Amino acid sequence: MATSLFSSLLFLFSFIPLSIADSGSVGINYGRIADNLPTPEKVVELLKTQGIHRVKLYDTDKTVLTALANSSIKVVVALPNELLSSAAADQSFADKWVEANITKYYPSTEIEAIAVGNEVFVDPNNTTEFLVQAMKNVHSSLVKYDLDRSIKVSSPIALSSLASSYPPSAGSFKSDLVEPVIKPMLDLFRQTSSYLMVNAYPFFAYAGNAEKISLDYALFRENPGSVDSGNGLKYNSLFEAQIDAVFAAMSAIGYDDVKLTVTETGWPSAGDENEVGAGAANAAAYNGNLIKRVLTGNGTPLRPKDPLNVYLFALFNENQKPGPTSERNYGLFYPSEEKVYDVPLGMAGAGSTPVNESKAQVPTTERGVQSRTWCVANGKLGEEKLQKALDYACGEGGADCRPIQPGATCYDPNTLEAHASYAFNSYYQKNARGVGTCDFGGSAYVVTQPPRFGKCEFPTGH
Ligand SMILES: *[C@@H]1O[C@H](CO)[C@@H](O)[C@H](O)[C@H]1NC(C)=O
Ligand SMILES: *[C@@H]1O[C@H](CO)[C@@H](O)[C@H](O)[C@H]1NC(C)=O
Ligand SMILES: *[C@@H]1O[C@H](CO)[C@@H](O)[C@H](O)[C@H]1NC(C)=O
Ligand SMILES: *[C@@H]1O[C@H](CO)[C@@H](O)[C@H](O)[C@H]1NC(C)=O
């Protein structure tokens, strides 16, 4: 029966919050430590079709920044750790870097922040001593180009910068970091209206402590919650507890006013045997529930009025990352652009672009969805699920399924995947490629190349 599918579609639409204006935002990290990723142009199309309006990079790669030009996607770029000592030692190095790597692309490419270094305190090359001066020099360069109000300077810190994170109210920074780097950095954020960047992975805490931490708590599912013995506040997710530990650490040294963005968070869809909790179902639950949580617009127990802003880690599985299996399996997409698991990302896009309720109900092309995209079936899914989705598309869905009838132009190849793809694409085009119209309960995904099934031609919109 098509009913369950239809209700799951309704379920997706019902995620759209009534008041989107003050909800948080969801972006994604576009890491590229892989030898099999699509071209940056294709990646930008993918981001648009998925309704993702914010992306974070780990460098200032020319092809990537050029592909992002005029896309309306906001971009966080990075000055890599290897350049910190040069940027700290020499203002003219920072000036040249900003000139070559920022002003050359801005404003066509909407760079909104520069991550100066990444997880610098745990860099085995000991670059911590250069961090604050490098940030100051990059900021001074931005001032010279009159870009300091448009582009913020920050630096993602790992959660391991904390000496204590439990209970959250007892959060504190490692004492050897406080005077040399944390305070000067937070002072700089204050002076420049910037914010702290934090990489937070409840997965690590869970995997290391699975016998003590409930999986439901780690995945934002229904759970009894955990009460902070320090202040009586109740936590319903490990993620919120981790973020509040950082807020508490800032408060403890007098920085109650500095804001925070979560620049990385994610859950691996696969891992080694000892990586407890890694897996596609958990990854889908974590990311899906995180997006819903962010889009409520509610802050954390300690900062209830500060909406959460997060960047998921990561866009793609990256096959050349070293380390345990999980490291190569954080992606929401395979390099083929097929989804690793189903997450309603379109909703993330809706959250960062104010749209009113009536528009959200009627799929439109207004949210940057391009006409040269197609919808195809995920052939790896079970036949039963696919057949139900096909029945829905051709029935209530109103797709044009005449070409896949026996003897018609697209009957061959006579496979469920080919027929479902034809029907899903018809539905998707008919609904103007709107957000959520190529999903079918996770049975379908968007592609930016014309699908090939025998001699059958898949229509596009225009
Ligand atoms: C972006 O748009 C601007 C203004 O229309 C144009 O001058 C520029 O060439 C475009 N950049 C790219 C990379 O397409
Ligand atoms: C621009 O950035 C790249 C990569 O971060 C770096 O190698 C290059 O030196 C930068 N250009 C300048 C002029 O600093
Ligand atoms: C440490 O620095 C060396 C020399 O610049 C570089 O080759 C290496 O990749 C760096 N290691 C890390 C982990 O950044
Ligand atoms: C970093 O500092 C540690 C401790 O001071 C030292 O043992 C190590 O050799 C240093 N590493 C590099 C690459 O300088």
mmCIF file with all atom_site columns, N, CA, C and O and ligand atoms in Angstrom, residues 65-71 105 107-109, ligand 1:
data_model
loop_
_atom_site.group_PDB
_atom_site.id
_atom_site.type_symbol
_atom_site.label_atom_id
_atom_site.label_alt_id
_atom_site.label_comp_id
_atom_site.label_asym_id
_atom_site.label_entity_id
_atom_site.label_seq_id
_atom_site.pdbx_PDB_ins_code
_atom_site.Cartn_x
_atom_site.Cartn_y
_atom_site.Cartn_z
_atom_site.occupancy
_atom_site.B_iso_or_equiv
_atom_site.pdbx_formal_charge
_atom_site.auth_seq_id
_atom_site.auth_comp_id
_atom_site.auth_asym_id
_atom_site.auth_atom_id
_atom_site.pdbx_PDB_model_num
ATOM   1  N N  . LEU A 1 65  ? 36.509 27.481 -4.785  1.00 0.00 ? 65  LEU A N  1
ATOM   2  C CA . LEU A 1 65  ? 35.991 28.833 -4.543  1.00 0.00 ? 65  LEU A CA 1
ATOM   3  C C  . LEU A 1 65  ? 35.377 29.415 -5.819  1.00 0.00 ? 65  LEU A C  1
ATOM   4  O O  . LEU A 1 65  ? 34.394 30.157 -5.766  1.00 0.00 ? 65  LEU A O  1
ATOM   5  N N  . THR A 1 66  ? 35.938 29.057 -6.969  1.00 0.00 ? 66  THR A N  1
ATOM   6  C CA . THR A 1 66  ? 35.378 29.538 -8.241  1.00 0.00 ? 66  THR A CA 1
ATOM   7  C C  . THR A 1 66  ? 34.027 28.874 -8.504  1.00 0.00 ? 66  THR A C  1
ATOM   8  O O  . THR A 1 66  ? 33.069 29.531 -8.916  1.00 0.00 ? 66  THR A O  1
ATOM   9  N N  . ALA A 1 67  ? 33.941 27.578 -8.236  1.00 0.00 ? 67  ALA A N  1
ATOM   10 C CA . ALA A 1 67  ? 32.670 26.877 -8.463  1.00 0.00 ? 67  ALA A CA 1
ATOM   11 C C  . ALA A 1 67  ? 31.563 27.419 -7.548  1.00 0.00 ? 67  ALA A C  1
ATOM   12 O O  . ALA A 1 67  ? 30.386 27.405 -7.909  1.00 0.00 ? 67  ALA A O  1
ATOM   13 N N  . LEU A 1 68  ? 31.944 27.912 -6.376  1.00 0.00 ? 68  LEU A N  1
ATOM   14 C CA . LEU A 1 68  ? 30.942 28.414 -5.424  1.00 0.00 ? 68  LEU A CA 1
ATOM   15 C C  . LEU A 1 68  ? 30.518 29.854 -5.737  1.00 0.00 ? 68  LEU A C  1
ATOM   16 O O  . LEU A 1 68  ? 29.582 30.369 -5.114  1.00 0.00 ? 68  LEU A O  1
ATOM   17 N N  . ALA A 1 69  ? 31.199 30.489 -6.688  1.00 0.00 ? 69  ALA A N  1
ATOM   18 C CA . ALA A 1 69  ? 30.869 31.882 -7.009  1.00 0.00 ? 69  ALA A CA 1
ATOM   19 C C  . ALA A 1 69  ? 29.430 31.980 -7.496  1.00 0.00 ? 69  ALA A C  1
ATOM   20 O O  . ALA A 1 69  ? 28.946 31.104 -8.224  1.00 0.00 ? 69  ALA A O  1
ATOM   21 N N  . ASN A 1 70  ? 28.749 33.008 -7.076  1.00 0.00 ? 70  ASN A N  1
ATOM   22 C CA . ASN A 1 70  ? 27.385 33.306 -7.528  1.00 0.00 ? 70  ASN A CA 1
ATOM   23 C C  . ASN A 1 70  ? 26.401 32.175 -7.243  1.00 0.00 ? 70  ASN A C  1
ATOM   24 O O  . ASN A 1 70  ? 25.414 32.017 -7.947  1.00 0.00 ? 70  ASN A O  1
ATOM   25 N N  . SER A 1 71  ? 26.682 31.375 -6.238  1.00 0.00 ? 71  SER A N  1
ATOM   26 C CA . SER A 1 71  ? 25.797 30.249 -5.921  1.00 0.00 ? 71  SER A CA 1
ATOM   27 C C  . SER A 1 71  ? 24.871 30.579 -4.758  1.00 0.00 ? 71  SER A C  1
ATOM   28 O O  . SER A 1 71  ? 23.999 29.780 -4.431  1.00 0.00 ? 71  SER A O  1
ATOM   29 N N  . TYR A 1 105 ? 38.201 36.307 -4.590  1.00 0.00 ? 105 TYR A N  1
ATOM   30 C CA . TYR A 1 105 ? 36.927 35.592 -4.789  1.00 0.00 ? 105 TYR A CA 1
ATOM   31 C C  . TYR A 1 105 ? 35.730 36.342 -4.230  1.00 0.00 ? 105 TYR A C  1
ATOM   32 O O  . TYR A 1 105 ? 34.611 36.171 -4.693  1.00 0.00 ? 105 TYR A O  1
ATOM   33 N N  . PRO A 1 107 ? 33.301 39.502 -3.495  1.00 0.00 ? 107 PRO A N  1
ATOM   34 C CA . PRO A 1 107 ? 32.079 38.936 -2.914  1.00 0.00 ? 107 PRO A CA 1
ATOM   35 C C  . PRO A 1 107 ? 31.339 37.910 -3.792  1.00 0.00 ? 107 PRO A C  1
ATOM   36 O O  . PRO A 1 107 ? 30.319 37.411 -3.359  1.00 0.00 ? 107 PRO A O  1
ATOM   37 N N  . SER A 1 108 ? 31.855 37.638 -5.044  1.00 0.00 ? 108 SER A N  1
ATOM   38 C CA . SER A 1 108 ? 31.126 36.641 -5.859  1.00 0.00 ? 108 SER A CA 1
ATOM   39 C C  . SER A 1 108 ? 30.965 35.352 -5.069  1.00 0.00 ? 108 SER A C  1
ATOM   40 O O  . SER A 1 108 ? 29.905 34.725 -5.059  1.00 0.00 ? 108 SER A O  1
ATOM   41 N N  . THR A 1 109 ? 32.054 34.939 -4.420  1.00 0.00 ? 109 THR A N  1
ATOM   42 C CA . THR A 1 109 ? 31.977 33.804 -3.509  1.00 0.00 ? 109 THR A CA 1
ATOM   43 C C  . THR A 1 109 ? 31.754 34.389 -2.115  1.00 0.00 ? 109 THR A C  1
ATOM   44 O O  . THR A 1 109 ? 32.554 35.177 -1.635  1.00 0.00 ? 109 THR A O  1
HETATM 45 C C1 . LIG B 2 .   ? 29.757 35.982 -10.818 1.00 0.00 ? 1   LIG B C1 1
HETATM 46 O O1 . LIG B 2 .   ? 28.866 37.024 -11.177 1.00 0.00 ? 1   LIG B O1 1
HETATM 47 C C2 . LIG B 2 .   ? 29.560 38.234 -11.458 1.00 0.00 ? 1   LIG B C2 1
HETATM 48 C C3 . LIG B 2 .   ? 28.513 39.327 -11.658 1.00 0.00 ? 1   LIG B C3 1
HETATM 49 O O2 . LIG B 2 .   ? 27.477 38.877 -12.474 1.00 0.00 ? 1   LIG B O2 1
HETATM 50 C C4 . LIG B 2 .   ? 30.442 38.024 -12.684 1.00 0.00 ? 1   LIG B C4 1
HETATM 51 O O3 . LIG B 2 .   ? 31.149 39.217 -12.978 1.00 0.00 ? 1   LIG B O3 1
HETATM 52 C C5 . LIG B 2 .   ? 31.450 36.915 -12.398 1.00 0.00 ? 1   LIG B C5 1
HETATM 53 O O4 . LIG B 2 .   ? 32.195 36.619 -13.554 1.00 0.00 ? 1   LIG B O4 1
HETATM 54 C C6 . LIG B 2 .   ? 30.753 35.650 -11.917 1.00 0.00 ? 1   LIG B C6 1
HETATM 55 N N1 . LIG B 2 .   ? 31.785 34.742 -11.460 1.00 0.00 ? 1   LIG B N1 1
HETATM 56 C C7 . LIG B 2 .   ? 31.884 33.498 -11.853 1.00 0.00 ? 1   LIG B C7 1
HETATM 57 C C8 . LIG B 2 .   ? 33.052 32.719 -11.369 1.00 0.00 ? 1   LIG B C8 1
HETATM 58 O O5 . LIG B 2 .   ? 31.052 32.968 -12.575 1.00 0.00 ? 1   LIG B O5 1
#
